[in-house]
């Protein structure tokens, strides 16, 4: 669809949820010179949310449509909303439930799309079903545009760029997530985690010939494979002088990077792992145990009352005082020699929600700048936007990124 007659630059879905509200608030405070709207099933609820955050500024237009389209009428209503914009941003999860039709319509209508999903099964499904259509219509479908998985994805991309500029091959990357004790889940995250972990994966049928994450633009299997080297138990990380170990989001980060390597060609035998810096304090251990037990109760017993409810999340002070530091260790090969890379990607506010909202909004701004200029497909942030997104994040958010060579040794 031609972009000249689009009424809106951006339409935001999921505004009545915790992160969606934060995204709307971020766009309002940023005061970008764009025409934007929000779309919700319940307009009254959306009006109430916007009334809390507009701070005497004109609110965006509220459009009405249901993301669960169980009738042709609902489908066409949603299509008419999508047709009005250049870029769709969505925080409405679980995405397997609320995102599939939205991606389908964006792919068909040539509309750019970005979400904050951490659901690998959803991404695989969208590649299988809509990658070809998105490519044909120039729709950039960009998944994982929040805490899951922009920091890890762009860290690998920037290391690849550094290696390429030095005529080297990026062989391996490990990332280590450092979070404060206060880091916690919102109701939406809790619901998505319980939904994903509670799925019966043994019942899945009609499995594809190969992992859709490896699908190329030609529909074939990429030769650029990624091996997961995330630790399975706690271990000492010498450079950081601390223990690191498994955490619940590592598989999601690895799968995002797997998709990026398949399309960007880091290395045919690339290795990537993600882990969490382990806080040694008893209070941190108690907090982590309580979170795991709550999720377990929700999955096994259906006791969701112990989890935050949709729309709930950390308080403002906790988010403002939060942070995330992603430490990176890479290995590149040049003339038979190993060269070690060190990186640090620091976010000076809570990245789980406050800065996930900012990351999604800024991804949308870059998509808007590039709308109609790039080829489409179901992509990761690194594949779609690369260093343009890195630089946008560093310019507009309280963040920093460092990358340097650490040592040189003969293999």
mmCIF file of C-alpha atoms in Angstrom:
data_model
loop_
_atom_site.group_PDB
_atom_site.id
_atom_site.type_symbol
_atom_site.label_atom_id
_atom_site.label_comp_id
_atom_site.label_asym_id
_atom_site.label_seq_id
_atom_site.Cartn_x
_atom_site.Cartn_y
_atom_site.Cartn_z
ATOM 1 C CA UNK A 1 0.000 0.000 0.000
ATOM 2 C CA UNK A 2 1.353 3.478 -0.847
ATOM 3 C CA UNK A 3 2.651 5.460 2.114
ATOM 4 C CA UNK A 4 1.752 8.943 0.863
ATOM 5 C CA UNK A 5 -1.873 8.650 1.965
ATOM 6 C CA UNK A 6 -1.214 7.198 5.423
ATOM 7 C CA UNK A 7 -3.076 9.033 8.171
ATOM 8 C CA UNK A 8 -0.664 8.011 10.921
ATOM 9 C CA UNK A 9 3.064 7.453 11.235
ATOM 10 C CA UNK A 10 2.692 5.101 14.215
ATOM 11 C CA UNK A 11 -0.139 3.179 15.861
ATOM 12 C CA UNK A 12 0.504 1.670 19.290
ATOM 13 C CA UNK A 13 -1.338 -1.465 20.452
ATOM 14 C CA UNK A 14 -1.518 -2.699 24.054
ATOM 15 C CA UNK A 15 -1.755 0.720 25.696
ATOM 16 C CA UNK A 16 -3.905 -0.586 28.578
ATOM 17 C CA UNK A 17 -1.146 -2.986 29.673
ATOM 18 C CA UNK A 18 1.753 -2.056 31.947
ATOM 19 C CA UNK A 19 4.475 -1.681 29.281
ATOM 20 C CA UNK A 20 2.059 -0.293 26.700
ATOM 21 C CA UNK A 21 1.146 2.525 29.064
ATOM 22 C CA UNK A 22 4.837 3.273 29.596
ATOM 23 C CA UNK A 23 5.394 3.318 25.824
ATOM 24 C CA UNK A 24 2.561 5.782 25.312
ATOM 25 C CA UNK A 25 3.931 7.931 28.123
ATOM 26 C CA UNK A 26 7.397 7.867 26.523
ATOM 27 C CA UNK A 27 6.033 8.970 23.156
ATOM 28 C CA UNK A 28 4.027 11.768 24.769
ATOM 29 C CA UNK A 29 7.026 13.078 26.735
ATOM 30 C CA UNK A 30 9.384 12.750 23.748
ATOM 31 C CA UNK A 31 7.081 15.016 21.734
ATOM 32 C CA UNK A 32 8.329 13.688 18.405
ATOM 33 C CA UNK A 33 6.975 15.407 15.303
ATOM 34 C CA UNK A 34 4.805 12.472 14.269
ATOM 35 C CA UNK A 35 1.140 11.673 13.817
ATOM 36 C CA UNK A 36 0.294 8.740 16.052
ATOM 37 C CA UNK A 37 -2.630 6.907 17.567
ATOM 38 C CA UNK A 38 -3.343 4.066 19.955
ATOM 39 C CA UNK A 39 -5.612 1.121 19.274
ATOM 40 C CA UNK A 40 -7.512 -0.789 21.951
ATOM 41 C CA UNK A 41 -10.443 -3.161 22.200
ATOM 42 C CA UNK A 42 -11.881 -1.089 25.055
ATOM 43 C CA UNK A 43 -11.810 2.619 24.185
ATOM 44 C CA UNK A 44 -13.033 3.696 27.624
ATOM 45 C CA UNK A 45 -10.163 1.888 29.310
ATOM 46 C CA UNK A 46 -7.681 3.411 26.857
ATOM 47 C CA UNK A 47 -9.108 6.885 27.537
ATOM 48 C CA UNK A 48 -8.632 6.358 31.271
ATOM 49 C CA UNK A 49 -4.999 5.288 30.782
ATOM 50 C CA UNK A 50 -4.201 8.250 28.546
ATOM 51 C CA UNK A 51 -5.912 10.585 30.998
ATOM 52 C CA UNK A 52 -3.366 9.534 33.624
ATOM 53 C CA UNK A 53 -0.292 10.195 31.497
ATOM 54 C CA UNK A 54 -1.025 13.019 29.049
ATOM 55 C CA UNK A 55 -0.134 15.750 31.558
ATOM 56 C CA UNK A 56 -2.238 18.454 29.859
ATOM 57 C CA UNK A 57 -0.868 17.519 26.429
ATOM 58 C CA UNK A 58 -3.255 16.583 23.611
ATOM 59 C CA UNK A 59 -3.878 12.815 23.734
ATOM 60 C CA UNK A 60 -3.332 10.637 20.687
ATOM 61 C CA UNK A 61 -6.342 9.441 18.740
ATOM 62 C CA UNK A 62 -7.921 6.241 20.076
ATOM 63 C CA UNK A 63 -8.931 3.645 17.512
ATOM 64 C CA UNK A 64 -10.988 0.558 18.334
ATOM 65 C CA UNK A 65 -10.253 -2.979 17.137
ATOM 66 C CA UNK A 66 -9.875 -6.462 18.605
ATOM 67 C CA UNK A 67 -6.587 -8.325 18.167
ATOM 68 C CA UNK A 68 -8.363 -11.663 18.509
ATOM 69 C CA UNK A 69 -10.294 -11.817 15.250
ATOM 70 C CA UNK A 70 -12.836 -14.631 15.474
ATOM 71 C CA UNK A 71 -14.981 -13.222 12.675
ATOM 72 C CA UNK A 72 -14.475 -11.698 9.232
ATOM 73 C CA UNK A 73 -15.913 -8.414 10.496
ATOM 74 C CA UNK A 74 -13.313 -8.145 13.273
ATOM 75 C CA UNK A 75 -10.538 -9.037 10.843
ATOM 76 C CA UNK A 76 -11.517 -6.328 8.407
ATOM 77 C CA UNK A 77 -11.884 -3.768 11.219
ATOM 78 C CA UNK A 78 -8.328 -4.504 12.320
ATOM 79 C CA UNK A 79 -7.113 -4.429 8.712
ATOM 80 C CA UNK A 80 -8.596 -0.949 8.273
ATOM 81 C CA UNK A 81 -6.653 0.229 11.319
ATOM 82 C CA UNK A 82 -3.388 -1.250 10.026
ATOM 83 C CA UNK A 83 -3.906 0.303 6.602
ATOM 84 C CA UNK A 84 -3.861 3.785 8.149
ATOM 85 C CA UNK A 85 -0.269 3.674 9.423
ATOM 86 C CA UNK A 86 3.347 3.260 8.347
ATOM 87 C CA UNK A 87 4.494 1.594 11.592
ATOM 88 C CA UNK A 88 2.755 -0.639 14.123
ATOM 89 C CA UNK A 89 4.157 -0.975 17.654
ATOM 90 C CA UNK A 90 2.655 -3.528 20.008
ATOM 91 C CA UNK A 91 3.028 -4.513 23.653
ATOM 92 C CA UNK A 92 -0.003 -6.813 23.673
ATOM 93 C CA UNK A 93 1.035 -10.289 24.825
ATOM 94 C CA UNK A 94 1.091 -13.202 25.012
ATOM 95 C CA UNK A 95 1.925 -12.638 21.367
ATOM 96 C CA UNK A 96 0.885 -16.116 20.272
ATOM 97 C CA UNK A 97 -2.602 -15.050 21.351
ATOM 98 C CA UNK A 98 -2.663 -11.357 20.460
ATOM 99 C CA UNK A 99 0.028 -10.914 17.799
ATOM 100 C CA UNK A 100 -0.506 -13.472 15.056
ATOM 101 C CA UNK A 101 -3.275 -11.685 13.157
ATOM 102 C CA UNK A 102 -1.563 -8.318 13.562
ATOM 103 C CA UNK A 103 1.642 -9.649 11.970
ATOM 104 C CA UNK A 104 -0.355 -11.256 9.156
ATOM 105 C CA UNK A 105 -2.078 -7.971 8.312
ATOM 106 C CA UNK A 106 1.130 -5.909 8.536
ATOM 107 C CA UNK A 107 2.840 -8.381 6.194
ATOM 108 C CA UNK A 108 -0.040 -8.228 3.730
ATOM 109 C CA UNK A 109 -0.354 -4.435 3.842
ATOM 110 C CA UNK A 110 3.367 -3.595 3.701
ATOM 111 C CA UNK A 111 3.331 -1.982 7.161
ATOM 112 C CA UNK A 112 6.411 -2.028 9.408
ATOM 113 C CA UNK A 113 5.914 -3.786 12.734
ATOM 114 C CA UNK A 114 7.836 -4.019 16.037
ATOM 115 C CA UNK A 115 6.998 -5.845 19.253
ATOM 116 C CA UNK A 116 8.520 -6.708 22.626
ATOM 117 C CA UNK A 117 7.938 -10.443 22.467
ATOM 118 C CA UNK A 118 10.145 -12.934 24.249
ATOM 119 C CA UNK A 119 8.248 -15.856 22.707
ATOM 120 C CA UNK A 120 10.474 -17.845 20.360
ATOM 121 C CA UNK A 121 7.625 -20.142 19.282
ATOM 122 C CA UNK A 122 5.702 -17.071 18.127
ATOM 123 C CA UNK A 123 8.680 -15.813 16.120
ATOM 124 C CA UNK A 124 9.191 -19.218 14.499
ATOM 125 C CA UNK A 125 5.522 -19.330 13.543
ATOM 126 C CA UNK A 126 5.613 -15.825 12.067
ATOM 127 C CA UNK A 127 8.650 -16.709 9.940
ATOM 128 C CA UNK A 128 6.973 -19.863 8.654
ATOM 129 C CA UNK A 129 3.664 -18.166 7.902
ATOM 130 C CA UNK A 130 4.494 -14.591 6.925
ATOM 131 C CA UNK A 131 8.183 -14.071 6.055
ATOM 132 C CA UNK A 132 7.601 -14.602 2.326
ATOM 133 C CA UNK A 133 4.589 -12.267 2.240
ATOM 134 C CA UNK A 134 6.427 -9.617 4.262
ATOM 135 C CA UNK A 135 9.371 -9.727 1.855
ATOM 136 C CA UNK A 136 7.097 -9.466 -1.182
ATOM 137 C CA UNK A 137 5.299 -6.424 0.262
ATOM 138 C CA UNK A 138 8.283 -4.697 1.901
ATOM 139 C CA UNK A 139 6.940 -5.121 5.437
ATOM 140 C CA UNK A 140 9.666 -5.071 8.101
ATOM 141 C CA UNK A 141 8.417 -7.389 10.848
ATOM 142 C CA UNK A 142 10.852 -6.867 13.726
ATOM 143 C CA UNK A 143 10.431 -9.031 16.821
ATOM 144 C CA UNK A 144 12.289 -8.840 20.165
ATOM 145 C CA UNK A 145 12.453 -5.018 20.354
ATOM 146 C CA UNK A 146 12.662 -4.632 24.145
ATOM 147 C CA UNK A 147 14.788 -6.065 26.922
ATOM 148 C CA UNK A 148 14.186 -9.286 24.971
ATOM 149 C CA UNK A 149 16.505 -9.072 23.039
ATOM 150 C CA UNK A 150 17.931 -5.732 21.841
ATOM 151 C CA UNK A 151 20.970 -5.524 24.194
ATOM 152 C CA UNK A 152 22.208 -9.047 23.414
ATOM 153 C CA UNK A 153 21.353 -8.888 19.723
ATOM 154 C CA UNK A 154 23.092 -5.550 19.158
ATOM 155 C CA UNK A 155 26.117 -6.576 21.240
ATOM 156 C CA UNK A 156 26.718 -9.509 18.889
ATOM 157 C CA UNK A 157 26.102 -7.275 15.867
ATOM 158 C CA UNK A 158 28.582 -4.609 17.019
ATOM 159 C CA UNK A 159 31.224 -7.267 17.714
ATOM 160 C CA UNK A 160 30.621 -8.665 14.225
ATOM 161 C CA UNK A 161 31.033 -5.190 12.753
ATOM 162 C CA UNK A 162 34.285 -4.704 14.672
ATOM 163 C CA UNK A 163 35.613 -8.069 13.523
ATOM 164 C CA UNK A 164 34.661 -7.398 9.906
ATOM 165 C CA UNK A 165 36.393 -4.016 9.896
ATOM 166 C CA UNK A 166 39.538 -5.766 11.158
ATOM 167 C CA UNK A 167 39.315 -8.529 8.503
ATOM 168 C CA UNK A 168 38.574 -11.080 11.222
ATOM 169 C CA UNK A 169 35.857 -13.698 11.776
ATOM 170 C CA UNK A 170 33.663 -13.513 14.857
ATOM 171 C CA UNK A 171 33.779 -16.992 16.380
ATOM 172 C CA UNK A 172 32.106 -16.745 19.771
ATOM 173 C CA UNK A 173 30.196 -14.340 22.028
ATOM 174 C CA UNK A 174 29.073 -14.726 25.641
ATOM 175 C CA UNK A 175 26.919 -12.140 27.395
ATOM 176 C CA UNK A 176 26.352 -11.733 31.124
ATOM 177 C CA UNK A 177 23.290 -9.885 32.436
ATOM 178 C CA UNK A 178 23.752 -7.855 35.620
ATOM 179 C CA UNK A 179 20.520 -6.700 37.284
ATOM 180 C CA UNK A 180 19.687 -5.094 40.644
ATOM 181 C CA UNK A 181 18.047 -7.085 43.435
ATOM 182 C CA UNK A 182 14.843 -5.109 42.916
ATOM 183 C CA UNK A 183 14.252 -6.369 39.353
ATOM 184 C CA UNK A 184 10.770 -7.906 39.146
ATOM 185 C CA UNK A 185 7.985 -8.964 36.766
ATOM 186 C CA UNK A 186 4.900 -7.154 35.576
ATOM 187 C CA UNK A 187 1.562 -8.925 35.319
ATOM 188 C CA UNK A 188 1.908 -9.204 31.548
ATOM 189 C CA UNK A 189 5.353 -10.776 31.779
ATOM 190 C CA UNK A 190 4.172 -13.188 34.444
ATOM 191 C CA UNK A 191 1.174 -14.227 32.353
ATOM 192 C CA UNK A 192 3.340 -14.739 29.269
ATOM 193 C CA UNK A 193 5.976 -16.720 31.180
ATOM 194 C CA UNK A 194 3.347 -18.964 32.767
ATOM 195 C CA UNK A 195 1.678 -19.464 29.379
ATOM 196 C CA UNK A 196 4.922 -20.361 27.601
ATOM 197 C CA UNK A 197 6.384 -22.602 30.301
ATOM 198 C CA UNK A 198 3.077 -24.387 30.750
ATOM 199 C CA UNK A 199 2.726 -25.414 27.091
ATOM 200 C CA UNK A 200 2.744 -29.098 26.172
ATOM 201 C CA UNK A 201 5.449 -29.099 23.523
ATOM 202 C CA UNK A 202 5.279 -32.861 23.024
ATOM 203 C CA UNK A 203 1.875 -32.458 21.387
ATOM 204 C CA UNK A 204 3.200 -30.322 18.535
ATOM 205 C CA UNK A 205 2.705 -31.871 15.091
ATOM 206 C CA UNK A 206 3.755 -31.036 11.537
ATOM 207 C CA UNK A 207 7.253 -30.022 12.553
ATOM 208 C CA UNK A 208 9.177 -28.232 9.764
ATOM 209 C CA UNK A 209 12.178 -29.761 7.999
ATOM 210 C CA UNK A 210 14.473 -27.288 9.789
ATOM 211 C CA UNK A 211 14.231 -24.589 12.427
ATOM 212 C CA UNK A 212 12.414 -21.590 10.893
ATOM 213 C CA UNK A 213 14.909 -19.313 12.656
ATOM 214 C CA UNK A 214 17.422 -20.551 10.087
ATOM 215 C CA UNK A 215 15.211 -19.731 7.093
ATOM 216 C CA UNK A 216 16.872 -17.505 4.504
ATOM 217 C CA UNK A 217 15.195 -14.988 2.215
ATOM 218 C CA UNK A 218 15.021 -17.743 -0.403
ATOM 219 C CA UNK A 219 13.224 -20.074 1.996
ATOM 220 C CA UNK A 220 16.197 -22.417 2.311
ATOM 221 C CA UNK A 221 18.155 -23.436 5.419
ATOM 222 C CA UNK A 222 21.018 -21.093 6.263
ATOM 223 C CA UNK A 223 24.507 -22.581 6.498
ATOM 224 C CA UNK A 224 25.257 -20.175 9.357
ATOM 225 C CA UNK A 225 24.424 -22.194 12.450
ATOM 226 C CA UNK A 226 24.641 -21.053 16.086
ATOM 227 C CA UNK A 227 25.598 -23.387 18.924
ATOM 228 C CA UNK A 228 24.182 -22.567 22.358
ATOM 229 C CA UNK A 229 26.991 -22.311 24.936
ATOM 230 C CA UNK A 230 24.909 -20.879 27.805
ATOM 231 C CA UNK A 231 26.017 -22.435 31.119
ATOM 232 C CA UNK A 232 23.772 -25.128 32.601
ATOM 233 C CA UNK A 233 24.933 -24.457 36.163
ATOM 234 C CA UNK A 234 26.640 -21.673 38.082
ATOM 235 C CA UNK A 235 30.297 -21.076 37.213
ATOM 236 C CA UNK A 236 33.014 -18.572 38.031
ATOM 237 C CA UNK A 237 33.656 -15.899 35.412
ATOM 238 C CA UNK A 238 37.280 -14.844 35.850
ATOM 239 C CA UNK A 239 37.166 -11.525 33.944
ATOM 240 C CA UNK A 240 34.149 -10.309 35.921
ATOM 241 C CA UNK A 241 35.326 -11.906 39.184
ATOM 242 C CA UNK A 242 31.861 -13.258 39.983
ATOM 243 C CA UNK A 243 29.623 -16.262 39.579
ATOM 244 C CA UNK A 244 27.334 -16.447 36.560
ATOM 245 C CA UNK A 245 24.686 -18.992 35.751
ATOM 246 C CA UNK A 246 21.469 -19.929 33.968
ATOM 247 C CA UNK A 247 18.438 -17.692 33.891
ATOM 248 C CA UNK A 248 14.981 -17.989 32.399
ATOM 249 C CA UNK A 249 15.505 -15.694 29.406
ATOM 250 C CA UNK A 250 18.781 -17.151 28.091
ATOM 251 C CA UNK A 251 17.116 -19.481 25.522
ATOM 252 C CA UNK A 252 15.194 -16.514 24.092
ATOM 253 C CA UNK A 253 18.376 -14.454 23.696
ATOM 254 C CA UNK A 254 20.182 -17.364 22.041
ATOM 255 C CA UNK A 255 17.353 -17.939 19.576
ATOM 256 C CA UNK A 256 17.226 -14.268 18.631
ATOM 257 C CA UNK A 257 20.971 -14.308 17.929
ATOM 258 C CA UNK A 258 20.521 -17.593 16.051
ATOM 259 C CA UNK A 259 18.128 -15.792 13.682
ATOM 260 C CA UNK A 260 20.553 -12.887 13.287
ATOM 261 C CA UNK A 261 23.495 -15.147 12.466
ATOM 262 C CA UNK A 262 21.423 -17.088 9.939
ATOM 263 C CA UNK A 263 20.742 -13.867 8.006
ATOM 264 C CA UNK A 264 23.811 -11.720 8.745
ATOM 265 C CA UNK A 265 26.439 -14.489 8.483
ATOM 266 C CA UNK A 266 28.595 -13.970 11.552
ATOM 267 C CA UNK A 267 30.147 -17.422 11.235
ATOM 268 C CA UNK A 268 29.115 -20.854 9.985
ATOM 269 C CA UNK A 269 30.139 -22.327 13.337
ATOM 270 C CA UNK A 270 29.184 -19.440 15.595
ATOM 271 C CA UNK A 271 28.832 -19.978 19.343
ATOM 272 C CA UNK A 272 26.725 -17.822 21.621
ATOM 273 C CA UNK A 273 25.639 -18.043 25.240
ATOM 274 C CA UNK A 274 23.789 -15.823 27.692
ATOM 275 C CA UNK A 275 23.794 -16.007 31.491
ATOM 276 C CA UNK A 276 23.056 -13.917 34.565
ATOM 277 C CA UNK A 277 25.479 -12.460 37.065
ATOM 278 C CA UNK A 278 24.550 -14.089 40.363
ATOM 279 C CA UNK A 279 24.051 -11.778 43.331
ATOM 280 C CA UNK A 280 25.545 -13.433 46.403
ATOM 281 C CA UNK A 281 23.283 -11.715 48.955
ATOM 282 C CA UNK A 282 20.652 -13.752 50.806
ATOM 283 C CA UNK A 283 17.949 -11.224 49.968
ATOM 284 C CA UNK A 284 18.643 -11.595 46.233
ATOM 285 C CA UNK A 285 18.566 -15.386 46.489
ATOM 286 C CA UNK A 286 15.275 -15.219 48.419
ATOM 287 C CA UNK A 287 13.764 -12.896 45.815
ATOM 288 C CA UNK A 288 14.803 -15.197 42.938
ATOM 289 C CA UNK A 289 13.464 -18.274 44.775
ATOM 290 C CA UNK A 290 10.128 -16.604 45.488
ATOM 291 C CA UNK A 291 9.741 -15.600 41.836
ATOM 292 C CA UNK A 292 10.518 -19.121 40.640
ATOM 293 C CA UNK A 293 8.063 -20.631 43.145
ATOM 294 C CA UNK A 294 5.295 -18.245 42.078
ATOM 295 C CA UNK A 295 5.802 -19.126 38.429
ATOM 296 C CA UNK A 296 5.908 -22.809 39.276
ATOM 297 C CA UNK A 297 2.641 -22.591 41.201
ATOM 298 C CA UNK A 298 0.997 -20.767 38.288
ATOM 299 C CA UNK A 299 2.177 -23.352 35.741
ATOM 300 C CA UNK A 300 1.632 -26.584 37.660
ATOM 301 C CA UNK A 301 -1.344 -25.684 39.842
ATOM 302 C CA UNK A 302 -2.915 -22.779 37.974
ATOM 303 C CA UNK A 303 -2.458 -20.566 41.041
ATOM 304 C CA UNK A 304 -2.069 -17.268 39.194
ATOM 305 C CA UNK A 305 -3.186 -15.251 42.218
ATOM 306 C CA UNK A 306 0.422 -15.363 43.443
ATOM 307 C CA UNK A 307 1.587 -13.548 40.305
ATOM 308 C CA UNK A 308 1.239 -9.846 39.436
ATOM 309 C CA UNK A 309 -1.941 -9.266 37.460
ATOM 310 C CA UNK A 310 -2.072 -7.764 33.924
ATOM 311 C CA UNK A 311 -1.562 -4.004 34.135
ATOM 312 C CA UNK A 312 0.453 -4.287 37.363
ATOM 313 C CA UNK A 313 4.220 -3.868 37.623
ATOM 314 C CA UNK A 314 7.109 -2.309 39.550
ATOM 315 C CA UNK A 315 6.589 1.123 41.116
ATOM 316 C CA UNK A 316 8.045 4.242 39.496
ATOM 317 C CA UNK A 317 10.879 4.693 41.998
ATOM 318 C CA UNK A 318 12.062 1.110 41.518
ATOM 319 C CA UNK A 319 12.106 1.567 37.754
ATOM 320 C CA UNK A 320 13.854 4.954 37.890
ATOM 321 C CA UNK A 321 16.536 3.557 40.200
ATOM 322 C CA UNK A 322 16.920 0.335 38.239
ATOM 323 C CA UNK A 323 19.636 -0.531 35.748
ATOM 324 C CA UNK A 324 21.015 -3.297 33.584
ATOM 325 C CA UNK A 325 24.593 -3.885 32.543
ATOM 326 C CA UNK A 326 25.270 -6.419 29.818
ATOM 327 C CA UNK A 327 28.874 -7.582 29.894
ATOM 328 C CA UNK A 328 30.102 -9.158 26.666
ATOM 329 C CA UNK A 329 33.065 -11.387 25.872
ATOM 330 C CA UNK A 330 33.835 -12.202 22.245
ATOM 331 C CA UNK A 331 36.446 -14.130 20.311
ATOM 332 C CA UNK A 332 37.427 -13.280 16.749
ATOM 333 C CA UNK A 333 39.950 -15.046 14.540
ATOM 334 C CA UNK A 334 42.447 -13.187 12.353
ATOM 335 C CA UNK A 335 45.285 -14.903 10.522
ATOM 336 C CA UNK A 336 44.999 -17.916 12.800
ATOM 337 C CA UNK A 337 45.136 -15.837 15.975
ATOM 338 C CA UNK A 338 42.451 -15.424 18.626
ATOM 339 C CA UNK A 339 41.611 -11.871 19.584
ATOM 340 C CA UNK A 340 39.410 -11.332 22.619
ATOM 341 C CA UNK A 341 36.785 -8.580 22.704
ATOM 342 C CA UNK A 342 35.243 -6.998 25.805
ATOM 343 C CA UNK A 343 32.010 -5.005 25.704
ATOM 344 C CA UNK A 344 29.703 -3.309 28.175
ATOM 345 C CA UNK A 345 26.172 -2.137 27.339
ATOM 346 C CA UNK A 346 24.790 -0.159 30.286
ATOM 347 C CA UNK A 347 21.191 1.028 30.735
ATOM 348 C CA UNK A 348 20.814 3.489 33.590
ATOM 349 C CA UNK A 349 17.141 2.757 34.302
ATOM 350 C CA UNK A 350 15.031 -0.368 34.681
ATOM 351 C CA UNK A 351 15.186 -2.203 31.367
ATOM 352 C CA UNK A 352 12.477 -4.739 32.104
ATOM 353 C CA UNK A 353 9.690 -2.176 31.633
ATOM 354 C CA UNK A 354 10.634 1.516 31.676
ATOM 355 C CA UNK A 355 13.406 1.147 29.135
ATOM 356 C CA UNK A 356 11.727 -1.687 27.237
ATOM 357 C CA UNK A 357 9.052 0.901 26.467
ATOM 358 C CA UNK A 358 11.745 3.344 25.347
ATOM 359 C CA UNK A 359 13.484 0.691 23.233
ATOM 360 C CA UNK A 360 10.250 -0.155 21.441
ATOM 361 C CA UNK A 361 9.428 3.500 20.809
ATOM 362 C CA UNK A 362 12.913 4.272 19.479
ATOM 363 C CA UNK A 363 12.837 1.173 17.284
ATOM 364 C CA UNK A 364 9.608 2.568 15.890
ATOM 365 C CA UNK A 365 11.269 5.904 15.161
ATOM 366 C CA UNK A 366 14.066 4.224 13.187
ATOM 367 C CA UNK A 367 11.527 2.086 11.324
ATOM 368 C CA UNK A 368 9.642 5.263 10.486
ATOM 369 C CA UNK A 369 12.796 6.917 9.130
ATOM 370 C CA UNK A 370 13.520 3.881 6.969
ATOM 371 C CA UNK A 371 9.957 3.020 5.968
ATOM 372 C CA UNK A 372 9.823 2.083 2.302
ATOM 373 C CA UNK A 373 13.625 2.105 1.947
ATOM 374 C CA UNK A 374 14.524 -1.403 3.156
ATOM 375 C CA UNK A 375 13.486 -4.908 2.176
ATOM 376 C CA UNK A 376 10.919 -6.713 4.287
ATOM 377 C CA UNK A 377 10.753 -9.987 6.176
ATOM 378 C CA UNK A 378 10.510 -11.336 9.705
ATOM 379 C CA UNK A 379 13.680 -10.033 11.308
ATOM 380 C CA UNK A 380 15.575 -9.310 14.490
ATOM 381 C CA UNK A 381 16.613 -5.788 15.536
ATOM 382 C CA UNK A 382 20.197 -6.414 14.349
ATOM 383 C CA UNK A 383 19.074 -7.671 10.942
ATOM 384 C CA UNK A 384 16.558 -4.887 10.369
ATOM 385 C CA UNK A 385 18.308 -1.845 11.792
ATOM 386 C CA UNK A 386 21.825 -2.729 12.963
ATOM 387 C CA UNK A 387 24.046 0.128 14.104
ATOM 388 C CA UNK A 388 21.402 2.739 13.240
ATOM 389 C CA UNK A 389 19.409 1.394 16.180
ATOM 390 C CA UNK A 390 22.477 1.223 18.429
ATOM 391 C CA UNK A 391 23.258 4.868 17.747
ATOM 392 C CA UNK A 392 19.635 5.924 18.227
ATOM 393 C CA UNK A 393 19.554 4.230 21.636
ATOM 394 C CA UNK A 394 22.802 5.886 22.710
ATOM 395 C CA UNK A 395 21.551 9.292 21.531
ATOM 396 C CA UNK A 396 18.068 9.276 23.049
ATOM 397 C CA UNK A 397 18.366 7.117 26.193
ATOM 398 C CA UNK A 398 20.578 7.168 29.300
ATOM 399 C CA UNK A 399 22.847 4.418 28.022
ATOM 400 C CA UNK A 400 26.471 3.723 27.130
ATOM 401 C CA UNK A 401 28.243 1.126 25.019
ATOM 402 C CA UNK A 402 31.933 0.193 25.107
ATOM 403 C CA UNK A 403 33.773 -2.271 22.876
ATOM 404 C CA UNK A 404 37.505 -2.938 22.870
ATOM 405 C CA UNK A 405 40.125 -5.582 22.214
ATOM 406 C CA UNK A 406 41.314 -7.168 25.418
ATOM 407 C CA UNK A 407 44.188 -9.510 24.566
ATOM 408 C CA UNK A 408 45.901 -11.416 21.813
ATOM 409 C CA UNK A 409 47.098 -14.997 21.853
ATOM 410 C CA UNK A 410 48.145 -17.680 19.413
ATOM 411 C CA UNK A 411 45.592 -20.438 18.829
#
